[in-house]
Amino acid sequence: MSGAQRIPILKVGRVLVVPIQTDMDDQTVVHLQERILSELERTRARGVLIDISLLEMVDSFIGRMLSDIASMARIMDARTVVVGIQPAVAITLVELGLELSGVSTVLNVDEGIKLLRDEFDIEEREDDELFWGELNLLGEHGHRA
Amino acid sequence: MEAINVTRLGDIYVRREADIVKVRDRVRRLAREMGFDQTTQIKITTAVSELTRNIYEYAKSGAITLSVAQLGAAAGLHITARDEGPGIEPATLDAIMSGGYRSAHGLGIGLAGTRRLVDDFQIESTEGEGTRVTVVKWLPPARAGELRGRVEEVRERFAELDEGSAVEELAQQNRDLLAVLSELEEKREELEQLNRKLADSNRELGEANAKLREVAELKEEFLAVTTHDLRSPLAVISGVISFFSSGRLGELTPEQQNMVSMMERNTQNLIELVNDLLDSAKIESGTLQLELAPTELPALVGDICEAMGTVAGDKGVKVDCHFPDDLPKVAADRAKLRRAIVNLVSNAVKFTPKGGSVDIHGERQDGLVRVSVTDTGVGVKAEDLPHLFDKYEQGSSRAPRREKGTGLGLYITRQLVELHGGEISAESEVGKGSTFSFTVPIAEDDA
């Protein structure tokens, strides 16, 4: 209610992984956008991967925020991928007439990481700060949908 | 949509941004409860989210009404979103509905998109009065029959959801209360701190007070000792002077006589001053004891009149006494009472110019005897009257400089009168004169 819910932002290699696990109020969405941008600056990440596989609804406001995050990240030299859109959400988005302009969408986190890696030739480096535990957790979510 | 039969389930008010999430949650659960498939649940939720957001963004507050719609064999979810916001002008409304409008906030697809997500869509908007959007999503015919049979159950389930939200609302209020409480606690701590500071300064004040009292006591003691030590040499000087003036040391030339009488007068003033100081010191230390006895005022005042009359006569002031013979005896210490009356009379004479008169008057009043001393002297300013009986106080305009005394006379007089259980008061008019009067209790055997 008061105060934005905390949505984690994880750095995996040179990618920021943002798992959205619950319906968000507008404040949280706006706050998330700011945090992603400041993390991009701080970590010099090249990609943003937003996992919305648990999000059961994307309305015009959330859709616009996703597009905005992508545009802003692009200006900061980072690519944005949205993964795990539920089929029903996809249908709704289309009927609503909402295009997630500037946002690439893929089916799951693995695909998303692969896409970002290919895009930027980011080398897989074991000594990168990899949070494998969290990544695995995300992977499960990613495959769930 | 006229023929649609609508069974209202409940309202959700939209006042805060957080209500948008709340509406989404309630509507999604209701849609599931009514038997919509998952995709349709999401469509309905998204549509309502758009409507709710419009209410919040354009009107700040409004309400979503959820109902079961029935039309013939069909059944579905009927949703009304209404607000009392600024409304939408017809041209803009047309643009929105044709998809050509882009709002400053969203993508301009809210209403048009909503219409695509639902089956029936109706919008009424009056500029300045508000907007009302009514949408219906129908169930597939196979599910409709089932819903028709359990409208009551759905209503109950929805009420339960709302109870949940009531609990949530309570929880929020609880949190708000806790916040207020902690704020209050802070305030209380501040107050406590302030209190402690006050207590500290109070203690300091108390200490300062004790010191002051000590100083005052020392001063009284000093006065008592010094005045006593002053009195003895003064008595000797006075005695020696009387030797000179009596002529026992040989005849004095007129010039010498003049000098001696000057010495005599001034020595007398000094003695009076020392006596006054001694008396006030005694009164203040509480060591002045009265020896009360039935006292006849006419005789006492007669003596005073005679004694003062001589002094006043030299100055050209007439002193008169009016004491009825049937005046009862008073309970008084003769010497102290005499002192009080003498003080008043000598004051009156002092401040009355040549040709004036001083009148001493006694009368019975309310079980007491009132003694008044009236003069035709210079008078006292009204603003000086209340302070007249204070220690060392002298009316600013009462006397020429050479007539000034110690300022103790009236103070001592008041103390003496009050010791007797009487009251003293003064009335005066500048240039016309003053009346000082006091009361003395009547002696018991004469009451």
Coordinates of C-alpha atoms in Angstrom, one line a residue:
Chain A
M1 CA 0.0 0.0 0.0
S2 CA 2.4 2.7 1.2
G3 CA 5.8 2.6 -0.3
A4 CA 6.7 0.8 -3.4
Q5 CA 7.0 -3.0 -3.3
R6 CA 10.6 -4.1 -3.7
I7 CA 11.3 -5.9 -7.0
P8 CA 14.7 -7.4 -7.1
I9 CA 17.2 -6.4 -9.8
L10 CA 19.9 -9.1 -10.2
K11 CA 23.1 -8.7 -12.1
V12 CA 24.0 -11.8 -14.1
G13 CA 27.1 -11.3 -16.1
R14 CA 26.5 -8.1 -18.0
V15 CA 22.8 -8.5 -17.9
L16 CA 20.3 -7.1 -15.3
V17 CA 17.6 -9.6 -14.6
V18 CA 14.4 -8.2 -13.3
P19 CA 11.9 -10.8 -12.1
I20 CA 8.4 -9.3 -11.7
Q21 CA 6.5 -11.7 -9.5
T22 CA 3.4 -9.8 -8.5
D23 CA 0.9 -7.3 -9.7
M24 CA 2.5 -3.9 -9.3
D25 CA 0.9 -0.6 -8.4
D26 CA 1.9 2.4 -10.5
Q27 CA 4.3 3.8 -7.9
T28 CA 6.2 0.5 -7.9
V29 CA 6.4 0.6 -11.7
V30 CA 7.7 4.1 -11.8
H31 CA 10.2 3.3 -9.0
L32 CA 11.3 0.2 -10.8
Q33 CA 12.0 2.2 -14.0
E34 CA 14.3 4.5 -12.0
R35 CA 16.1 1.7 -10.3
I36 CA 16.8 -0.1 -13.5
L37 CA 18.3 3.0 -15.0
S38 CA 20.5 3.7 -12.0
E39 CA 21.7 0.1 -11.9
L40 CA 22.5 0.3 -15.6
E41 CA 24.7 3.2 -14.9
R42 CA 26.3 1.7 -11.8
T43 CA 27.0 -1.8 -13.2
R44 CA 27.6 -0.8 -16.9
A45 CA 25.3 -3.8 -17.8
R46 CA 24.6 -4.1 -21.6
G47 CA 21.2 -5.8 -21.3
V48 CA 18.0 -5.8 -19.3
L49 CA 15.9 -8.9 -19.0
I50 CA 12.5 -8.4 -17.5
D51 CA 10.7 -11.6 -16.6
I52 CA 6.9 -11.1 -16.5
S53 CA 6.0 -14.7 -16.5
L54 CA 4.1 -14.3 -13.2
L55 CA 2.4 -11.1 -14.3
E56 CA -1.2 -11.9 -15.0
M57 CA -2.1 -8.5 -16.4
V58 CA -0.4 -5.9 -18.5
D59 CA -2.5 -2.8 -19.0
S60 CA -1.7 0.3 -21.1
F61 CA 0.2 1.9 -18.2
I62 CA 2.5 -1.1 -17.5
G63 CA 2.9 -1.7 -21.2
R64 CA 4.0 1.9 -21.7
M65 CA 6.4 1.6 -18.8
L66 CA 8.0 -1.5 -20.4
S67 CA 8.4 0.4 -23.7
D68 CA 9.8 3.4 -21.8
I69 CA 12.3 1.3 -19.9
A70 CA 13.4 -0.2 -23.3
S71 CA 13.8 3.3 -24.9
M72 CA 15.7 4.7 -22.0
A73 CA 17.9 1.6 -21.7
R74 CA 18.7 1.9 -25.4
I75 CA 19.9 5.5 -24.9
M76 CA 22.1 4.1 -22.2
D77 CA 23.5 1.5 -24.7
A78 CA 21.6 -1.5 -23.3
R79 CA 19.1 -3.8 -24.9
T80 CA 15.9 -4.8 -23.2
V81 CA 14.2 -8.2 -23.5
V82 CA 10.9 -9.0 -21.9
V83 CA 10.4 -12.7 -21.3
G84 CA 7.6 -15.1 -20.3
I85 CA 4.5 -13.2 -21.4
Q86 CA 1.6 -15.5 -20.7
P87 CA -0.5 -16.4 -23.7
A88 CA -3.6 -14.8 -22.2
V89 CA -1.7 -11.6 -21.5
A90 CA -0.4 -11.6 -25.1
I91 CA -3.9 -12.0 -26.5
T92 CA -5.1 -9.2 -24.3
L93 CA -2.3 -6.9 -25.3
V94 CA -3.1 -7.4 -28.9
E95 CA -6.8 -6.8 -28.4
L96 CA -6.0 -3.7 -26.4
G97 CA -4.0 -2.5 -29.3
L98 CA -0.8 -2.2 -27.3
E99 CA 2.5 -2.7 -29.1
L100 CA 5.5 -3.1 -26.9
S101 CA 7.5 -0.9 -29.2
G102 CA 11.2 -1.2 -28.9
V103 CA 10.9 -4.3 -26.7
S104 CA 12.1 -7.7 -27.8
T105 CA 10.1 -10.5 -26.4
V106 CA 11.2 -14.1 -25.9
L107 CA 9.6 -17.1 -24.3
N108 CA 11.9 -17.7 -21.3
V109 CA 14.9 -16.5 -19.4
D110 CA 17.3 -18.9 -21.1
E111 CA 16.3 -17.6 -24.5
G112 CA 16.5 -14.0 -23.2
I113 CA 20.1 -14.4 -21.9
K114 CA 21.1 -16.1 -25.2
L115 CA 19.6 -13.3 -27.2
L116 CA 21.3 -10.7 -25.3
R117 CA 24.6 -12.5 -25.4
D118 CA 24.4 -13.0 -29.2
E119 CA 23.5 -9.4 -29.6
F120 CA 26.5 -8.0 -27.8
D121 CA 29.0 -10.8 -28.2
I122 CA 29.1 -10.9 -24.5
E123 CA 31.6 -13.6 -23.5
E124 CA 30.7 -16.1 -21.0
R125 CA 33.1 -15.6 -18.2
E126 CA 33.1 -17.8 -15.2
D127 CA 34.7 -15.1 -13.0
D128 CA 31.8 -12.7 -13.6
E129 CA 29.5 -12.0 -10.7
L130 CA 27.1 -14.9 -11.4
F131 CA 24.3 -15.5 -9.1
W132 CA 23.6 -19.0 -10.2
G133 CA 21.2 -19.8 -7.4
E134 CA 18.9 -17.0 -8.3
L135 CA 19.4 -17.6 -12.0
N136 CA 18.2 -21.2 -11.6
L137 CA 15.3 -20.0 -9.7
L138 CA 14.4 -17.6 -12.5
G139 CA 14.9 -20.4 -15.0
E140 CA 12.3 -22.5 -13.4
H141 CA 9.9 -19.5 -13.5
G142 CA 10.8 -18.9 -17.0
H143 CA 9.9 -22.4 -18.1
R144 CA 6.8 -22.5 -16.1
A145 CA 4.6 -20.5 -18.5
Chain B
M1 CA -28.7 -2.6 -23.2
E2 CA -32.1 -1.6 -21.9
A3 CA -33.4 -5.1 -21.5
I4 CA -30.4 -6.3 -19.4
N5 CA -31.4 -7.4 -16.0
V6 CA -28.7 -6.3 -13.6
T7 CA -28.0 -7.8 -10.1
R8 CA -25.6 -5.6 -8.2
L9 CA -22.8 -7.3 -6.3
G10 CA -21.0 -4.4 -4.9
D11 CA -19.0 -1.2 -5.3
I12 CA -15.3 -0.6 -5.1
Y13 CA -14.3 3.0 -4.4
V14 CA -11.3 4.5 -6.2
R15 CA -9.6 7.2 -4.2
R16 CA -5.9 6.2 -4.2
E17 CA -3.5 4.9 -6.7
A18 CA -3.3 1.7 -4.7
D19 CA -7.1 1.2 -5.4
I20 CA -6.3 0.4 -9.0
V21 CA -4.4 -2.7 -7.9
K22 CA -7.2 -3.5 -5.5
V23 CA -9.9 -3.3 -8.2
R24 CA -7.8 -5.5 -10.5
D25 CA -7.5 -8.1 -7.8
R26 CA -11.2 -8.1 -6.9
V27 CA -12.3 -8.2 -10.6
R28 CA -10.0 -11.0 -11.5
R29 CA -11.2 -13.1 -8.6
L30 CA -14.9 -12.3 -9.4
A31 CA -14.4 -13.2 -13.1
R32 CA -12.9 -16.5 -12.0
E33 CA -15.7 -17.1 -9.6
M34 CA -18.3 -16.4 -12.3
G35 CA -16.7 -19.1 -14.6
F36 CA -14.8 -17.0 -17.1
D37 CA -11.8 -18.8 -18.6
Q38 CA -8.3 -17.6 -17.8
T39 CA -7.8 -15.5 -21.0
T40 CA -11.1 -13.8 -20.5
Q41 CA -10.4 -13.2 -16.9
I42 CA -7.2 -11.3 -17.9
K43 CA -9.1 -9.4 -20.6
I44 CA -11.7 -8.3 -18.1
T45 CA -9.1 -7.4 -15.6
T46 CA -7.2 -5.4 -18.1
A47 CA -10.3 -3.6 -19.3
V48 CA -11.3 -2.7 -15.7
S49 CA -7.7 -1.6 -15.0
E50 CA -8.0 0.9 -17.9
L51 CA -11.3 2.2 -16.7
T52 CA -10.1 2.5 -13.1
R53 CA -6.9 4.3 -14.2
N54 CA -9.0 6.8 -16.2
I55 CA -11.1 7.5 -13.1
Y56 CA -8.0 8.1 -10.9
E57 CA -6.1 10.2 -13.5
Y58 CA -8.9 12.4 -14.7
A59 CA -11.4 12.6 -11.8
K60 CA -9.2 11.6 -8.8
S61 CA -12.1 9.6 -7.3
G62 CA -15.0 7.5 -8.4
A63 CA -16.4 4.0 -8.1
I64 CA -16.5 0.7 -9.9
T65 CA -19.8 -1.1 -9.6
L66 CA -19.8 -4.8 -10.3
S67 CA -23.0 -6.7 -11.2
V68 CA -24.3 -9.9 -12.8
A69 CA -26.0 -9.1 -16.1
Q70 CA -28.7 -11.3 -17.5
L71 CA -30.4 -11.0 -20.9
G72 CA -32.6 -13.8 -22.0
A73 CA -30.5 -16.9 -21.6
A74 CA -27.3 -15.1 -21.5
A75 CA -25.4 -14.1 -18.4
G76 CA -22.2 -12.1 -17.8
L77 CA -20.3 -9.6 -15.8
H78 CA -21.6 -6.0 -15.8
I79 CA -19.2 -3.3 -14.8
T80 CA -20.0 0.4 -14.4
A81 CA -17.2 2.9 -13.9
R82 CA -18.4 6.3 -12.9
D83 CA -16.7 9.5 -11.7
E84 CA -17.7 13.1 -11.2
G85 CA -14.7 14.5 -13.0
P86 CA -14.4 17.1 -15.7
G87 CA -16.1 14.8 -18.3
I88 CA -15.0 14.4 -21.9
E89 CA -16.0 16.8 -24.7
P90 CA -17.8 15.1 -27.6
A91 CA -15.1 15.8 -30.2
T92 CA -12.4 14.3 -28.0
L93 CA -14.6 11.4 -27.1
D94 CA -15.1 10.6 -30.8
A95 CA -11.3 10.8 -31.3
I96 CA -10.7 8.5 -28.4
M97 CA -13.2 5.9 -29.6
S98 CA -11.9 5.9 -33.2
G99 CA -8.4 5.3 -31.8
G100 CA -7.0 8.6 -33.0
Y101 CA -6.5 10.2 -29.6
R102 CA -3.2 10.3 -27.7
S103 CA -3.4 11.3 -24.1
A104 CA -0.7 13.0 -22.1
H105 CA -0.7 10.1 -19.6
G106 CA -1.3 6.8 -21.4
L107 CA -1.1 5.7 -25.0
G108 CA -4.6 7.0 -25.7
I109 CA -5.7 3.5 -26.1
G110 CA -7.4 3.0 -22.8
L111 CA -11.1 3.5 -23.8
A112 CA -10.8 2.2 -27.3
G113 CA -8.8 -0.8 -26.2
T114 CA -11.3 -1.5 -23.4
R115 CA -14.1 -1.5 -26.0
R116 CA -12.2 -4.2 -27.9
L117 CA -11.7 -6.3 -24.8
V118 CA -15.4 -6.4 -23.8
D119 CA -18.7 -7.4 -25.5
D120 CA -20.9 -4.4 -24.8
F121 CA -19.6 -0.9 -24.3
Q122 CA -21.4 2.3 -23.5
I123 CA -20.1 5.7 -22.5
E124 CA -22.0 8.7 -21.3
S125 CA -20.0 11.8 -20.5
T126 CA -21.3 15.3 -19.6
E127 CA -18.7 18.1 -19.5
G128 CA -18.3 19.3 -16.0
E129 CA -20.5 16.5 -14.5
G130 CA -18.5 13.3 -15.0
T131 CA -18.2 10.2 -17.0
R132 CA -20.0 6.8 -16.8
V133 CA -18.7 3.8 -18.7
T134 CA -20.7 0.6 -18.7
V135 CA -19.3 -2.6 -20.1
V136 CA -20.6 -6.1 -20.2
K137 CA -18.6 -9.3 -20.8
W138 CA -20.9 -12.3 -21.6
L139 CA -20.2 -15.8 -20.6
P140 CA -20.2 -18.5 -23.2
P141 CA -23.8 -20.0 -23.4
A142 CA -22.6 -23.2 -21.8
R143 CA -21.4 -21.4 -18.7
A144 CA -24.2 -18.9 -18.6
G145 CA -26.8 -21.3 -17.3
E146 CA -24.6 -22.3 -14.5
L147 CA -24.1 -18.7 -13.4
R148 CA -27.8 -17.9 -13.6
G149 CA -28.4 -20.7 -11.0
R150 CA -25.8 -19.3 -8.5
V151 CA -26.1 -15.5 -8.6
E152 CA -26.7 -15.5 -4.9
E153 CA -23.6 -17.6 -4.2
V154 CA -21.5 -15.3 -6.4
R155 CA -22.8 -12.4 -4.5
E156 CA -21.8 -14.0 -1.2
R157 CA -18.4 -14.9 -2.5
F158 CA -17.9 -11.3 -3.6
A159 CA -19.0 -10.0 -0.3
E160 CA -16.4 -12.3 1.3
L161 CA -13.7 -10.8 -1.0
D162 CA -14.9 -7.4 0.2
E163 CA -14.7 -8.5 3.8
G164 CA -11.1 -9.4 3.0
S165 CA -10.7 -5.9 1.7
A166 CA -12.3 -4.5 4.8
V167 CA -9.7 -6.4 6.8
E168 CA -7.1 -5.0 4.6
E169 CA -8.5 -1.5 5.0
L170 CA -8.5 -2.1 8.8
A171 CA -4.9 -3.2 8.6
Q172 CA -4.0 0.0 6.7
Q173 CA -5.9 2.1 9.3
N174 CA -4.0 0.2 11.9
R175 CA -0.7 1.0 10.3
D176 CA -1.8 4.6 10.0
L177 CA -2.7 4.6 13.7
L178 CA 0.6 3.1 14.6
A179 CA 2.4 5.8 12.7
V180 CA 0.3 8.4 14.5
L181 CA 1.1 6.7 17.8
S182 CA 4.8 6.7 17.2
E183 CA 4.5 10.4 16.3
L184 CA 2.6 11.0 19.5
E185 CA 5.3 9.1 21.4
E186 CA 7.9 11.4 19.9
K187 CA 5.9 14.4 21.0
R188 CA 5.6 12.9 24.4
E189 CA 9.3 12.5 24.7
E190 CA 9.8 16.0 23.6
L191 CA 7.4 17.2 26.2
E192 CA 9.2 15.1 28.8
Q193 CA 12.4 16.6 27.9
L194 CA 10.9 20.1 28.1
N195 CA 9.4 19.1 31.4
R196 CA 12.8 18.0 32.7
K197 CA 14.3 21.4 31.6
L198 CA 11.5 23.2 33.3
A199 CA 12.1 21.2 36.5
D200 CA 15.8 22.1 36.3
S201 CA 15.1 25.8 35.9
N202 CA 12.5 25.5 38.6
R203 CA 15.0 24.0 41.0
E204 CA 17.5 26.8 40.0
L205 CA 14.7 29.4 40.7
G206 CA 14.1 27.7 44.1
E207 CA 17.7 27.9 45.0
A208 CA 17.9 31.6 43.9
N209 CA 14.8 32.2 46.0
A210 CA 16.3 30.6 49.1
K211 CA 19.4 32.8 48.6
L212 CA 17.2 35.8 48.3
R213 CA 15.4 34.9 51.5
E214 CA 18.7 34.5 53.2
V215 CA 19.9 37.9 52.0
A216 CA 16.6 39.5 53.1
E217 CA 17.0 37.9 56.6
L218 CA 20.6 39.2 56.8
K219 CA 19.4 42.6 55.8
E220 CA 16.8 42.7 58.5
E221 CA 19.3 41.5 61.0
F222 CA 21.7 44.1 59.9
L223 CA 19.1 46.8 60.2
A224 CA 18.1 45.7 63.6
V225 CA 21.6 45.7 64.9
T226 CA 22.7 48.9 63.4
T227 CA 19.6 50.9 64.3
H228 CA 20.0 49.7 67.9
D229 CA 23.6 50.8 67.8
L230 CA 22.6 54.1 66.3
R231 CA 20.0 54.8 68.9
S232 CA 22.3 54.9 71.9
P233 CA 24.6 57.7 70.6
L234 CA 21.6 59.6 69.3
A235 CA 20.1 59.5 72.8
V236 CA 23.3 60.9 74.2
I237 CA 23.5 63.7 71.6
S238 CA 19.8 64.5 72.2
G239 CA 20.5 64.7 75.9
V240 CA 23.5 67.0 75.5
I241 CA 21.5 69.3 73.2
S242 CA 18.7 69.6 75.7
F243 CA 21.4 70.7 78.2
F244 CA 22.2 73.6 75.9
S245 CA 18.7 74.6 75.1
S246 CA 17.6 74.4 78.8
G247 CA 20.1 77.2 79.5
R248 CA 21.8 75.2 82.2
L249 CA 25.1 75.7 80.5
G250 CA 24.7 79.4 80.4
E251 CA 22.6 81.8 78.4
L252 CA 22.9 81.3 74.6
T253 CA 23.0 84.2 72.2
P254 CA 20.1 84.2 69.7
E255 CA 22.4 82.9 67.0
Q256 CA 23.6 80.1 69.2
Q257 CA 20.0 79.3 70.1
N258 CA 19.1 79.1 66.4
M259 CA 21.9 76.6 65.8
V260 CA 21.0 74.5 68.8
S261 CA 17.4 74.2 67.8
M262 CA 18.5 73.2 64.3
M263 CA 20.6 70.5 65.9
E264 CA 17.7 69.5 68.1
R265 CA 15.3 69.3 65.1
N266 CA 17.6 67.2 63.0
T267 CA 18.5 64.9 65.9
Q268 CA 14.8 64.3 66.5
N269 CA 14.4 63.4 62.8
L270 CA 17.2 61.0 63.0
I271 CA 15.7 59.4 66.1
E272 CA 12.4 59.0 64.4
L273 CA 14.1 57.4 61.4
V274 CA 15.9 55.0 63.6
N275 CA 12.7 54.2 65.5
D276 CA 10.9 53.6 62.2
L277 CA 13.6 51.3 60.9
L278 CA 13.6 49.4 64.2
D279 CA 9.9 49.0 64.1
S280 CA 9.7 47.8 60.6
A281 CA 12.5 45.3 61.3
K282 CA 10.6 44.1 64.3
I283 CA 7.3 43.8 62.4
E284 CA 9.0 41.9 59.6
S285 CA 10.8 39.5 61.8
G286 CA 7.5 38.9 63.6
T287 CA 8.9 39.9 67.0
L288 CA 6.6 42.8 67.5
Q289 CA 4.1 41.8 70.2
L290 CA 0.9 43.7 70.9
E291 CA -0.3 44.2 74.4
L292 CA -4.0 44.5 73.8
A293 CA -6.2 46.2 76.3
P294 CA -9.5 48.1 76.2
T295 CA -8.5 51.5 75.1
E296 CA -10.5 54.8 75.2
L297 CA -9.9 56.5 71.9
P298 CA -11.2 60.0 72.7
A299 CA -8.7 60.4 75.5
L300 CA -5.8 59.0 73.4
V301 CA -6.7 61.1 70.4
G302 CA -7.2 64.2 72.6
D303 CA -3.6 63.9 73.7
I304 CA -2.4 63.5 70.1
C305 CA -4.5 66.5 69.0
E306 CA -3.0 68.7 71.7
A307 CA 0.6 67.6 71.0
M308 CA 0.3 67.8 67.2
G309 CA -1.8 71.0 67.4
T310 CA 1.1 72.9 68.9
V311 CA 3.5 71.8 66.1
A312 CA 0.9 72.4 63.4
G313 CA 0.0 75.8 64.9
D314 CA 3.6 76.9 64.3
K315 CA 3.2 76.0 60.7
G316 CA -0.2 77.7 60.4
V317 CA -2.3 74.5 60.1
K318 CA -5.3 73.9 62.2
V319 CA -5.9 70.4 63.8
D320 CA -9.4 69.4 64.9
C321 CA -10.7 66.3 66.7
H322 CA -14.2 65.0 66.5
F323 CA -14.6 61.9 68.7
P324 CA -18.1 61.3 70.2
D325 CA -17.9 60.5 73.9
D326 CA -20.0 57.4 73.5
L327 CA -17.5 55.7 71.2
P328 CA -16.8 52.2 72.5
K329 CA -13.4 51.2 73.8
V330 CA -11.2 49.4 71.3
A331 CA -9.0 46.4 71.7
A332 CA -5.6 48.0 71.1
D333 CA -2.0 48.3 72.2
R334 CA -2.2 51.9 73.4
A335 CA 1.4 52.8 72.4
K336 CA 1.2 51.2 69.0
L337 CA -2.2 52.6 68.2
R338 CA -0.9 56.0 69.2
R339 CA 2.0 55.5 66.9
A340 CA -0.3 54.7 64.0
I341 CA -2.5 57.8 64.6
V342 CA 0.5 60.1 65.1
N343 CA 2.0 58.8 61.9
L344 CA -1.2 59.7 59.9
V345 CA -1.6 63.1 61.6
S346 CA 2.0 64.1 61.3
N347 CA 1.9 63.1 57.6
A348 CA -1.3 65.1 57.1
V349 CA 0.3 68.2 58.8
K350 CA 3.5 67.7 56.8
F351 CA 1.7 67.7 53.5
T352 CA -0.8 70.5 54.2
P353 CA 0.2 74.0 53.4
K354 CA -0.2 77.0 55.6
G355 CA -3.8 77.9 56.3
G356 CA -5.1 74.4 55.7
S357 CA -6.6 72.1 58.3
V358 CA -6.4 68.5 59.5
D359 CA -9.4 66.8 60.9
I360 CA -9.3 63.7 63.1
H361 CA -12.6 61.9 63.2
G362 CA -13.8 58.8 64.9
E363 CA -17.1 56.8 64.4
R364 CA -18.6 53.4 65.0
Q365 CA -18.9 51.4 61.8
D366 CA -20.1 47.7 61.3
G367 CA -18.9 46.6 64.7
L368 CA -15.6 48.4 64.4
V369 CA -14.4 51.9 65.1
R370 CA -13.1 53.8 62.1
V371 CA -10.5 56.5 62.6
S372 CA -10.2 59.0 59.7
V373 CA -7.6 61.7 59.2
T374 CA -8.6 64.2 56.6
D375 CA -6.4 67.0 55.4
T376 CA -6.7 69.8 52.8
G377 CA -3.2 69.2 51.6
V378 CA -1.5 68.5 48.3
G379 CA -3.2 65.1 47.8
V380 CA -1.9 61.9 46.1
K381 CA -2.1 61.0 42.4
A382 CA -4.5 58.2 41.7
E383 CA -1.8 56.0 40.3
D384 CA 0.3 56.3 43.5
L385 CA -2.6 55.4 45.8
P386 CA -2.3 51.6 45.6
H387 CA 1.5 51.7 46.4
L388 CA 1.2 54.2 49.2
F389 CA 1.5 51.7 52.0
D390 CA 4.4 49.9 50.5
K391 CA 7.8 50.0 52.1
Y392 CA 10.0 53.0 51.3
E393 CA 7.2 54.3 49.0
Q394 CA 6.4 58.0 48.7
G395 CA 3.9 59.7 46.5
S396 CA 5.9 61.2 43.7
S397 CA 4.2 64.6 44.1
R398 CA 3.3 64.7 47.7
A399 CA 5.9 66.8 49.3
P400 CA 8.6 69.3 48.7
R401 CA 12.0 67.7 48.8
R402 CA 12.8 69.0 52.3
E403 CA 9.6 67.3 53.6
K404 CA 10.5 63.9 52.4
G405 CA 10.7 61.3 55.1
T406 CA 12.0 57.7 55.0
G407 CA 8.9 56.3 53.3
L408 CA 8.5 54.0 56.2
G409 CA 5.7 55.9 58.1
L410 CA 2.7 54.6 56.2
Y411 CA 4.2 51.2 55.8
I412 CA 4.6 50.9 59.6
T413 CA 1.1 52.3 60.1
R414 CA -0.4 49.7 57.9
Q415 CA 1.5 46.9 59.6
L416 CA 0.4 48.2 63.0
V417 CA -3.3 48.5 61.9
E418 CA -3.2 45.0 60.4
L419 CA -1.6 43.6 63.5
H420 CA -4.6 44.9 65.4
G421 CA -6.9 43.2 62.9
G422 CA -8.0 46.3 61.1
E423 CA -7.8 47.7 57.6
I424 CA -6.3 50.9 56.3
S425 CA -7.3 52.8 53.2
A426 CA -6.7 56.1 51.5
E427 CA -8.7 58.4 49.3
S428 CA -7.3 61.5 47.7
E429 CA -7.6 64.1 45.1
V430 CA -4.6 66.0 43.9
G431 CA -4.7 69.6 45.2
K432 CA -7.8 69.1 47.4
G433 CA -6.5 66.8 50.1
S434 CA -6.5 63.3 51.3
T435 CA -8.3 61.1 53.8
F436 CA -6.5 58.2 55.5
S437 CA -8.7 56.0 57.5
F438 CA -8.4 52.7 59.4
T439 CA -10.5 50.4 61.5
V440 CA -9.9 48.9 64.9
P441 CA -11.9 46.2 66.5
I442 CA -14.1 47.1 69.5
A443 CA -12.9 45.7 72.9
E444 CA -14.9 42.6 73.8
D445 CA -16.3 43.8 77.0
D446 CA -17.5 46.9 75.3
A447 CA -19.1 45.4 72.2

